[in-house]
Every structure is written in C-alpha cells, then in structure tokens.
Amino acid sequence: MSKLMDFIDNFEENLIVVLLPVMVLIIFTATFFRYSGLMVLPWAEEVARYMMIWIIYLGIGTGAKKNSHFAVEILYKIMPQFTHKFFVYFRTLVVVGFCGYIINLSYNLIQAQIMMGQTSPAMQIPIWVAYLAIPVGCSAMAIRSIQHLVISHREQKTLNQS
C-alpha cells in the first residue's frame, strides 16, 4: 500500500518522467526521417507540442509541492517573525484563489471547444484534450500548495514542541 501512496503522491513527477523522453524521441525520430528523406511525420510536431503543454502544467503542481515557485522572499525576510505564519497562509490563499479563477476560465473555454467540435489539424483529436492541461495543472498546483502548507505547519508545530 505504501508504494501505491508514493506513486500517487508523486503522480505528476512520474508522468513528466514518462512524457519528456517520449516527446524527445518523437521529435528526434521526426527530424531524422525528415532530413534523411525517408518520410515526413506530420503529426509529430503536434504530439510534441501537446506533450510539452502537459509537461509544463503538470510541472506547476510539482513546483508547488516542493515550494519552488517564484516568491517575493525579500518581503518574507524583512517582515517580523510573528507575521511569517500569516504571510504563508495569505500566500497559499492567493495561489489557491488564482488557481480557482483560472480553473473556472479554462472550464468555460473547454466547454466552448467541446460545443464547437474543434479538432487538431494533424491528428484530428478534440482540441479540448490539449486545453484540459490547464485545469488539471492548476488543480494540482492548488492541491499541492495546500499540501505544502499543511506539511510545513506540522513541521513547525513539531519544532515548537521540541
């Protein structure tokens, strides 16, 4: 059960680890075929582009989990110690609120694309599949931001007790 929980906990990273080499392999193969004159793979660029989009949006969840997103650290450092806890909660609230707003906007965009039936040029897959990366990535970022807040709160509590 522990391995399953570890896999779920690192889902975004595991998916990125699979998608990135597959994307590189597709681009390498398409480039080799094109310049060797064997054939042209018209779908390769499109697949690679959509994979890159998914990698980026999955990566924001991973970044939030590790608290490695850009932050205005100078504000945190010049603030008095007693305000740090408030600042961390406020930052998480802003991130989750922003993600919620983006999720709502992307949901409306995806709904419109589904209604229009728009498909990708080369592969003819529904275009909303690529745009689905936005709400998935922002959901992961919101969840991982809250997860980081909870973990850091527990660690701080443990430090205060010892």
Backbone as a chain_set.jsonl record, in Angstrom:
{"seq": "MSKLMDFIDNFEENLIVVLLPVMVLIIFTATFFRYSGLMVLPWAEEVARYMMIWIIYLGIGTGAKKNSHFAVEILYKIMPQFTHKFFVYFRTLVVVGFCGYIINLSYNLIQAQIMMGQTSPAMQIPIWVAYLAIPVGCSAMAIRSIQHLVISHREQKTLNQS", "coords": {"N": [[0.819, -1.199, 0.0], [2.025, 1.179, 0.65], [3.736, 1.744, -1.495], [1.909, 2.308, -3.503], [0.735, 4.633, -2.485], [2.974, 6.297, -2.499], [3.41, 6.431, -5.263], [1.059, 7.731, -6.096], [1.364, 10.106, -4.661], [3.524, 11.176, -5.968], [2.615, 11.521, -8.541], [2.483, 13.501, -10.627], [5.202, 13.991, -11.122], [6.041, 11.422, -11.922], [4.556, 11.096, -14.276], [5.598, 13.176, -15.822], [8.207, 12.261, -16.064], [7.814, 10.164, -17.792], [6.567, 11.373, -20.041], [8.413, 13.34, -21.022], [10.849, 12.02, -22.116], [9.553, 10.517, -24.11], [8.492, 12.525, -25.714], [10.877, 13.743, -26.609], [11.971, 11.6, -28.033], [10.06, 11.294, -30.081], [10.326, 13.759, -31.456], [13.03, 13.575, -32.211], [12.928, 11.309, -33.888], [11.129, 12.208, -35.877], [12.597, 14.356, -36.911], [14.904, 13.046, -37.833], [13.759, 11.334, -39.794], [12.722, 13.269, -41.545], [15.019, 14.73, -42.449], [16.556, 12.706, -43.5], [15.151, 11.962, -45.638], [13.375, 9.875, -45.686], [10.629, 9.88, -44.832], [7.918, 12.079, -43.931], [6.644, 12.974, -40.831], [3.758, 14.164, -40.156], [2.234, 14.48, -37.864], [3.917, 14.531, -35.708], [5.023, 16.979, -34.709], [2.77, 18.176, -33.645], [1.951, 16.329, -31.651], [4.199, 16.472, -29.984], [4.071, 19.153, -29.218], [1.659, 19.215, -27.743], [2.334, 17.416, -25.761], [4.379, 18.841, -24.514], [2.931, 20.995, -23.499], [1.345, 19.642, -21.598], [3.397, 18.681, -19.935], [4.43, 21.063, -18.908], [2.211, 22.133, -17.476], [1.741, 20.061, -15.664], [4.069, 20.247, -14.304], [3.808, 22.576, -12.782], [2.331, 21.818, -10.601], [4.101, 20.071, -9.374], [6.142, 21.866, -8.778], [4.827, 23.476, -6.907], [4.413, 21.637, -4.888], [6.986, 21.232, -3.956], [7.545, 23.721, -3.121], [8.88, 25.524, -4.82], [8.274, 27.587, -6.478], [8.401, 30.896, -7.819], [8.793, 33.437, -5.483], [8.277, 36.328, -3.466], [10.697, 36.685, -1.664], [12.085, 38.599, -0.275], [10.209, 40.196, 0.997], [9.213, 38.426, 2.891], [11.482, 37.995, 4.429], [12.062, 40.527, 5.52], [9.917, 41.007, 7.069], [8.541, 40.97, 10.393], [9.125, 38.197, 12.635], [6.777, 37.109, 13.812], [4.823, 37.544, 11.907], [5.236, 35.81, 9.856], [3.847, 33.332, 9.715], [1.244, 34.18, 9.119], [1.772, 35.343, 6.634], [2.5, 33.114, 5.066], [0.102, 31.66, 5.06], [-1.523, 33.559, 3.806], [-0.27, 33.777, 1.31], [-0.717, 31.173, 0.314], [-3.488, 31.227, 0.181], [-3.867, 33.191, -1.8], [-2.657, 31.9, -4.008], [-4.279, 29.596, -4.261], [-6.75, 30.837, -4.719], [-6.21, 32.191, -7.154], [-5.67, 29.976, -8.787], [-8.169, 28.737, -8.701], [-9.687, 30.647, -10.071], [-8.495, 30.554, -12.629], [-9.042, 27.886, -13.26], [-11.82, 27.992, -13.459], [-12.113, 29.765, -15.67], [-10.802, 28.244, -17.654], [-12.411, 26.007, -17.702], [-14.758, 27.06, -18.835], [-13.726, 27.716, -21.354], [-13.021, 25.176, -22.345], [-15.525, 23.975, -22.408], [-16.728, 25.509, -24.445], [-15.103, 24.747, -26.595], [-15.695, 22.047, -26.786], [-18.381, 22.202, -27.524], [-18.134, 23.427, -30.029], [-16.756, 21.513, -31.383], [-14.111, 21.495, -32.219], [-11.12, 20.315, -33.71], [-7.736, 19.026, -33.687], [-5.286, 19.952, -36.175], [-3.497, 17.991, -37.469], [-3.754, 15.437, -36.197], [-6.408, 15.188, -35.695], [-7.691, 15.05, -33.214], [-9.87, 15.898, -30.484], [-9.567, 19.295, -29.65], [-9.845, 20.207, -27.112], [-8.64, 18.384, -25.479], [-5.937, 19.027, -25.297], [-6.167, 21.523, -24.067], [-7.186, 20.781, -21.656], [-5.124, 20.402, -19.962], [-4.705, 22.766, -18.601], [-6.763, 23.221, -16.488], [-6.212, 20.851, -15.073], [-3.498, 21.095, -14.343], [-3.597, 23.492, -12.833], [-5.316, 22.69, -10.812], [-3.746, 20.732, -9.621], [-1.687, 22.392, -8.738], [-3.023, 23.99, -6.847], [-3.87, 22.035, -4.993], [-1.388, 20.932, -4.245], [-0.182, 23.192, -3.158], [-1.729, 23.644, -0.898], [-1.192, 21.227, 0.349], [1.567, 21.534, 0.84], [1.457, 23.664, 2.646], [0.117, 22.469, 4.825], [1.951, 20.437, 5.515], [4.246, 21.97, 6.15], [3.187, 23.391, 8.283], [2.736, 21.338, 10.149], [5.398, 20.527, 10.539], [6.443, 22.846, 11.676], [4.974, 22.94, 14.014], [5.938, 20.665, 15.271], [8.61, 21.419, 15.639], [8.28, 23.54, 17.427], [7.315, 22.196, 19.643], [9.472, 20.724, 20.485]], "CA": [[0.0, 0.0, 0.0], [2.905, 2.331, 0.728], [4.233, 2.047, -2.839], [0.804, 2.936, -4.22], [0.613, 6.001, -1.977], [4.129, 7.035, -3.015], [3.166, 6.682, -6.686], [0.02, 8.771, -6.185], [1.933, 11.345, -4.145], [4.466, 11.685, -6.969], [1.996, 11.25, -9.839], [2.887, 14.474, -11.64], [6.601, 13.742, -11.466], [6.115, 10.167, -12.672], [4.028, 11.331, -15.62], [6.58, 14.002, -16.525], [9.352, 11.392, -16.36], [7.444, 9.363, -18.967], [6.25, 12.223, -21.195], [9.555, 14.071, -21.575], [11.644, 11.234, -23.061], [8.732, 10.145, -25.27], [8.446, 13.714, -26.566], [12.194, 13.887, -27.237], [12.095, 10.515, -29.003], [9.197, 11.621, -31.221], [10.951, 14.855, -32.205], [14.253, 13.042, -32.817], [12.536, 10.423, -34.99], [10.562, 13.028, -36.957], [13.693, 15.119, -37.515], [15.729, 12.092, -38.577], [13.027, 10.923, -41.001], [12.591, 14.392, -42.473], [16.294, 15.08, -43.068], [17.104, 11.567, -44.245], [14.323, 11.811, -46.823], [12.56, 8.666, -45.614], [9.228, 10.294, -44.812], [7.585, 13.186, -43.039], [5.629, 12.627, -39.833], [3.058, 15.445, -39.927], [1.618, 14.513, -36.54], [4.938, 14.546, -34.66], [5.13, 18.304, -34.091], [1.552, 18.404, -32.867], [2.033, 15.481, -30.455], [5.244, 17.032, -29.123], [3.564, 20.411, -28.665], [0.673, 18.91, -26.7], [3.06, 16.808, -24.642], [5.077, 19.926, -23.821], [1.913, 21.72, -22.725], [1.011, 18.82, -20.434], [4.574, 18.652, -19.06], [4.508, 22.361, -18.22], [1.133, 22.277, -16.491], [1.974, 19.093, -14.591], [5.222, 20.751, -13.562], [3.462, 23.605, -11.793], [1.931, 21.101, -9.393], [5.333, 19.582, -8.756], [6.814, 23.036, -8.205], [4.103, 23.893, -5.704], [4.65, 20.622, -3.854], [8.327, 21.437, -3.416], [7.62, 25.149, -2.794], [9.973, 26.077, -5.616], [7.807, 28.655, -7.353], [8.907, 32.235, -7.554], [8.137, 34.129, -4.379], [8.949, 37.557, -3.078], [11.343, 36.305, -0.41], [12.562, 39.778, 0.457], [9.123, 40.604, 1.895], [9.172, 37.446, 3.976], [12.665, 38.155, 5.28], [12.066, 41.793, 6.252], [8.768, 41.034, 7.977], [8.831, 40.417, 11.72], [8.947, 36.746, 12.746], [5.403, 36.731, 14.159], [3.945, 37.673, 10.735], [5.589, 34.8, 8.846], [2.768, 32.359, 9.607], [0.169, 34.852, 8.387], [2.231, 35.526, 5.257], [2.439, 31.816, 4.39], [-1.319, 31.379, 4.845], [-2.021, 34.513, 2.81], [0.285, 33.376, 0.004], [-1.443, 29.977, -0.117], [-4.834, 31.673, -0.178], [-3.778, 33.876, -3.102], [-2.368, 30.884, -5.028], [-5.479, 28.768, -4.445], [-7.757, 31.699, -5.354], [-5.816, 32.383, -8.55], [-5.876, 28.702, -9.482], [-9.616, 28.571, -8.853], [-10.125, 31.554, -11.135], [-8.011, 30.001, -13.906], [-9.799, 26.652, -13.498], [-13.14, 28.409, -13.925], [-11.975, 30.275, -17.041], [-10.458, 27.162, -18.578], [-13.607, 25.169, -17.822], [-15.619, 27.707, -19.829], [-13.063, 27.578, -22.655], [-13.139, 23.781, -22.762], [-16.94, 23.767, -22.76], [-16.945, 26.117, -25.77], [-14.416, 23.926, -27.602], [-16.473, 20.81, -26.943], [-19.6, 22.541, -28.276], [-17.77, 23.726, -31.408], [-16.217, 20.31, -32.011], [-12.824, 21.807, -32.829], [-10.133, 19.24, -33.652], [-6.378, 19.429, -34.042], [-5.105, 19.828, -37.627], [-2.824, 16.796, -37.984], [-4.219, 14.179, -35.615], [-7.878, 15.225, -35.643], [-8.224, 14.77, -31.882], [-10.526, 17.097, -29.955], [-8.575, 20.265, -29.175], [-10.006, 20.41, -25.673], [-7.734, 17.463, -24.778], [-4.728, 19.801, -25.0], [-6.523, 22.589, -23.131], [-7.504, 20.168, -20.371], [-3.924, 20.52, -19.126], [-4.78, 23.98, -17.774], [-7.407, 22.985, -15.188], [-5.538, 19.768, -14.352], [-2.29, 21.671, -13.744], [-3.954, 24.454, -11.783], [-5.848, 21.906, -9.682], [-2.577, 20.139, -8.954], [-0.976, 23.46, -8.042], [-3.802, 24.365, -5.665], [-3.804, 20.926, -4.038], [-0.015, 20.822, -3.748], [0.087, 24.359, -2.308], [-2.374, 23.352, 0.393], [-0.422, 20.124, 0.931], [2.81, 22.097, 1.371], [1.098, 24.452, 3.826], [-0.181, 21.539, 5.915], [3.198, 19.78, 5.917], [5.104, 22.94, 6.838], [2.529, 23.698, 9.563], [3.038, 20.205, 11.042], [6.823, 20.587, 10.884], [6.627, 23.978, 12.574], [4.4, 22.529, 15.294], [6.871, 19.705, 15.858], [9.779, 22.176, 16.091], [7.879, 24.325, 18.591], [7.107, 21.307, 20.783], [10.721, 20.156, 20.986]], "C": [[0.864, 1.265, 0.0], [3.432, 2.732, -0.649], [3.157, 2.73, -3.678], [0.647, 4.386, -3.781], [1.779, 6.865, -2.456], [3.938, 7.38, -4.488], [2.139, 7.798, -6.861], [0.578, 10.11, -5.738], [2.88, 11.986, -5.152], [3.925, 11.527, -8.386], [2.481, 12.208, -10.923], [4.321, 14.221, -12.089], [6.753, 12.473, -12.295], [5.631, 10.356, -14.107], [4.995, 12.186, -16.445], [7.783, 13.165, -16.942], [9.063, 10.513, -17.575], [7.278, 10.259, -20.193], [7.484, 12.871, -21.831], [10.416, 13.214, -22.512], [10.855, 10.787, -24.29], [8.661, 11.314, -26.241], [9.769, 13.89, -27.313], [12.385, 12.823, -28.317], [11.256, 10.794, -30.257], [9.834, 12.709, -32.079], [12.227, 14.373, -32.898], [13.915, 12.192, -34.035], [12.0, 11.225, -36.173], [11.652, 13.817, -37.675], [14.586, 14.205, -38.363], [15.039, 11.694, -39.88], [12.949, 12.053, -42.015], [13.906, 14.659, -43.192], [16.952, 13.919, -43.797], [16.296, 11.313, -45.514], [13.445, 10.571, -46.808], [11.07, 8.991, -45.685], [9.078, 11.488, -43.894], [6.477, 12.702, -42.106], [4.87, 13.902, -39.469], [2.458, 15.576, -38.527], [2.624, 14.72, -35.418], [5.032, 15.897, -33.95], [3.935, 18.572, -33.188], [1.566, 17.594, -31.572], [3.046, 16.072, -29.476], [4.768, 18.332, -28.467], [2.586, 20.14, -27.527], [1.327, 18.237, -25.504], [3.79, 17.88, -23.836], [4.104, 20.735, -22.973], [1.571, 20.949, -21.454], [2.178, 18.771, -19.444], [4.652, 19.95, -18.253], [3.442, 22.465, -17.14], [1.219, 21.236, -15.384], [3.127, 19.569, -13.7], [4.87, 21.818, -12.547], [2.963, 22.973, -10.497], [3.138, 20.584, -8.632], [6.097, 20.729, -8.103], [6.149, 23.513, -6.928], [4.341, 22.912, -4.565], [5.995, 20.843, -3.173], [8.571, 22.887, -3.011], [8.766, 25.831, -3.551], [9.502, 27.114, -6.628], [8.403, 29.982, -6.914], [8.104, 32.861, -6.417], [8.944, 35.376, -4.058], [9.541, 37.323, -1.685], [11.781, 37.509, 0.399], [11.48, 40.275, 1.42], [9.066, 39.701, 3.119], [10.319, 37.689, 4.954], [12.661, 39.46, 6.066], [10.887, 41.908, 7.219], [9.176, 40.478, 9.344], [8.46, 38.929, 11.781], [7.491, 36.361, 12.997], [4.438, 36.851, 12.978], [4.189, 36.591, 9.688], [4.457, 33.794, 8.635], [1.597, 32.949, 8.814], [0.527, 34.978, 6.918], [2.121, 34.229, 4.456], [0.986, 31.442, 4.097], [-1.902, 32.299, 3.767], [-1.541, 34.138, 1.412], [-0.458, 32.152, -0.544], [-2.856, 30.338, -0.548], [-4.851, 32.356, -1.549], [-3.558, 32.859, -4.223], [-3.616, 30.052, -5.318], [-6.593, 29.584, -5.113], [-7.469, 31.917, -6.83], [-6.059, 31.111, -9.355], [-7.36, 28.439, -9.703], [-10.168, 29.425, -9.978], [-9.723, 31.01, -12.509], [-8.764, 28.719, -14.25], [-11.184, 26.992, -14.04], [-13.09, 28.916, -15.364], [-11.691, 29.153, -18.031], [-11.622, 26.19, -18.749], [-14.555, 25.75, -18.872], [-15.045, 27.578, -21.236], [-13.218, 26.161, -23.198], [-14.579, 23.46, -23.16], [-17.234, 24.325, -24.147], [-16.29, 25.274, -26.862], [-15.15, 22.611, -27.831], [-17.713, 21.086, -27.791], [-19.292, 22.814, -29.749], [-17.236, 22.497, -32.136], [-14.889, 20.528, -32.694], [-11.851, 20.645, -32.639], [-8.765, 19.769, -34.052], [-6.146, 19.157, -35.531], [-4.54, 18.485, -38.097], [-3.447, 15.5, -37.479], [-5.739, 14.075, -35.534], [-8.438, 14.766, -34.287], [-8.918, 16.028, -31.382], [-9.495, 18.033, -29.319], [-8.687, 20.49, -27.674], [-9.111, 19.476, -24.862], [-6.438, 18.195, -24.406], [-5.027, 20.869, -23.952], [-6.892, 22.048, -21.753], [-6.308, 20.223, -19.417], [-4.008, 21.725, -18.192], [-5.513, 23.715, -16.461], [-6.757, 21.859, -14.389], [-4.297, 20.311, -13.642], [-2.591, 22.646, -12.625], [-4.571, 23.757, -10.577], [-4.706, 21.285, -8.899], [-1.819, 21.202, -8.171], [-1.712, 23.869, -6.773], [-3.697, 23.287, -4.592], [-2.41, 20.827, -3.426], [0.369, 22.015, -2.873], [-0.511, 24.153, -0.921], [-1.604, 22.238, 1.106], [0.881, 20.653, 1.55], [2.536, 22.911, 2.627], [0.865, 23.54, 5.028], [1.099, 20.879, 6.423], [4.101, 20.756, 6.668], [4.508, 23.344, 8.181], [2.815, 22.594, 10.579], [4.494, 20.236, 11.49], [7.098, 21.711, 11.872], [6.105, 23.639, 13.965], [5.348, 21.587, 16.02], [8.106, 20.431, 16.392], [9.462, 22.968, 17.355], [7.723, 23.464, 19.83], [8.421, 20.776, 21.329], [11.623, 21.186, 21.598]], "O": [[0.488, 2.287, -0.573], [3.562, 3.921, -0.942], [3.455, 3.625, -4.47], [0.448, 5.269, -4.614], [1.589, 8.037, -2.783], [4.263, 8.488, -4.916], [2.326, 8.701, -7.678], [0.302, 11.137, -6.358], [3.019, 13.208, -5.183], [4.703, 11.413, -9.333], [2.848, 11.776, -12.016], [4.62, 14.235, -13.284], [7.512, 12.452, -13.265], [6.234, 9.832, -15.043], [5.183, 11.937, -17.636], [8.316, 13.336, -18.039], [9.984, 10.157, -18.31], [7.791, 9.941, -21.266], [7.58, 12.94, -23.057], [10.692, 13.655, -23.628], [11.411, 10.686, -25.383], [8.758, 11.123, -27.453], [9.774, 14.157, -28.515], [12.905, 13.116, -29.393], [11.713, 10.549, -31.373], [9.875, 12.586, -33.303], [12.475, 14.728, -34.05], [14.535, 12.333, -35.089], [12.36, 10.968, -37.322], [11.635, 13.934, -38.9], [14.971, 14.562, -39.476], [15.656, 11.713, -40.945], [13.093, 11.821, -43.215], [13.92, 14.802, -44.414], [17.826, 14.139, -44.635], [16.715, 10.534, -46.37], [12.828, 10.245, -47.822], [10.344, 8.434, -46.508], [10.004, 11.856, -43.171], [5.498, 12.098, -42.545], [5.287, 14.639, -38.576], [2.207, 16.69, -38.066], [2.239, 15.048, -34.296], [5.11, 15.949, -32.722], [4.078, 19.128, -32.099], [1.228, 18.118, -30.511], [2.777, 16.162, -28.278], [5.039, 18.573, -27.291], [2.673, 20.762, -26.469], [0.924, 18.461, -24.363], [3.812, 17.825, -22.607], [4.427, 21.116, -21.848], [1.512, 21.524, -20.367], [1.958, 18.817, -18.234], [4.912, 19.924, -17.051], [3.741, 22.846, -16.008], [0.802, 21.512, -14.258], [3.142, 19.316, -12.496], [5.565, 21.957, -11.541], [3.153, 23.533, -9.417], [3.191, 20.651, -7.404], [6.634, 20.58, -7.006], [6.825, 23.907, -5.978], [4.457, 23.315, -3.407], [6.125, 20.664, -1.963], [9.678, 23.242, -2.604], [9.52, 26.617, -2.977], [10.249, 27.479, -7.536], [8.846, 30.145, -5.777], [6.874, 32.807, -6.411], [10.138, 35.456, -4.345], [8.961, 37.712, -0.671], [11.842, 37.446, 1.627], [11.788, 40.722, 2.525], [8.891, 40.17, 4.244], [10.136, 37.597, 6.168], [13.2, 39.507, 7.171], [10.859, 42.791, 8.076], [10.053, 39.619, 9.435], [7.578, 38.474, 11.053], [7.019, 35.37, 12.438], [3.334, 36.31, 13.04], [3.422, 36.473, 8.733], [4.145, 33.444, 7.497], [1.033, 32.287, 7.943], [-0.314, 34.747, 6.049], [1.697, 34.244, 3.3], [0.677, 30.962, 3.007], [-2.682, 31.859, 2.922], [-2.309, 34.176, 0.45], [-0.787, 32.102, -1.729], [-3.361, 29.807, -1.537], [-5.75, 32.119, -2.356], [-4.198, 32.945, -5.271], [-3.967, 29.83, -6.476], [-7.301, 29.07, -5.98], [-8.372, 31.839, -7.663], [-6.588, 31.159, -10.466], [-7.761, 27.971, -10.769], [-11.018, 28.978, -10.749], [-10.528, 31.01, -13.44], [-9.089, 28.49, -15.415], [-11.663, 26.35, -14.975], [-13.927, 28.541, -16.185], [-12.27, 29.113, -19.117], [-11.799, 25.613, -19.822], [-15.091, 25.015, -19.702], [-15.783, 27.357, -22.196], [-13.512, 25.972, -24.378], [-14.814, 22.753, -24.139], [-17.917, 23.679, -24.941], [-16.862, 25.104, -27.939], [-15.213, 22.122, -28.959], [-18.055, 20.298, -28.672], [-20.09, 22.474, -30.622], [-17.258, 22.444, -33.366], [-14.563, 19.826, -33.65], [-11.764, 20.063, -31.558], [-8.65, 20.824, -34.675], [-6.741, 18.237, -36.091], [-5.068, 17.901, -39.044], [-3.646, 14.566, -38.255], [-6.284, 12.99, -35.327], [-9.514, 14.172, -34.22], [-8.58, 17.126, -31.823], [-8.651, 17.594, -28.538], [-7.725, 20.917, -27.036], [-8.847, 19.738, -23.689], [-5.906, 17.996, -23.314], [-4.222, 21.092, -23.047], [-6.904, 22.802, -20.78], [-6.472, 20.105, -18.203], [-3.437, 21.7, -17.102], [-4.942, 23.961, -15.399], [-6.748, 21.903, -13.159], [-4.075, 20.015, -12.468], [-1.926, 22.637, -11.589], [-4.371, 24.189, -9.442], [-4.697, 21.307, -7.669], [-1.358, 20.941, -7.06], [-1.086, 24.073, -5.733], [-3.462, 23.589, -3.422], [-2.275, 20.655, -2.215], [1.161, 21.866, -1.943], [0.118, 24.45, 0.094], [-1.39, 22.299, 2.317], [1.248, 20.259, 2.657], [3.313, 22.85, 3.58], [1.361, 23.81, 6.121], [1.304, 20.774, 7.633], [4.66, 20.408, 7.708], [5.25, 23.612, 9.125], [3.104, 22.881, 11.74], [4.799, 20.004, 12.66], [7.892, 21.549, 12.799], [6.714, 24.003, 14.971], [5.54, 21.694, 17.231], [8.6, 20.102, 17.471], [10.295, 23.053, 18.257], [7.965, 23.927, 20.945], [8.498, 20.412, 22.503], [12.713, 20.853, 22.064]]}, "num_chains": 1, "name": "protein.A"}
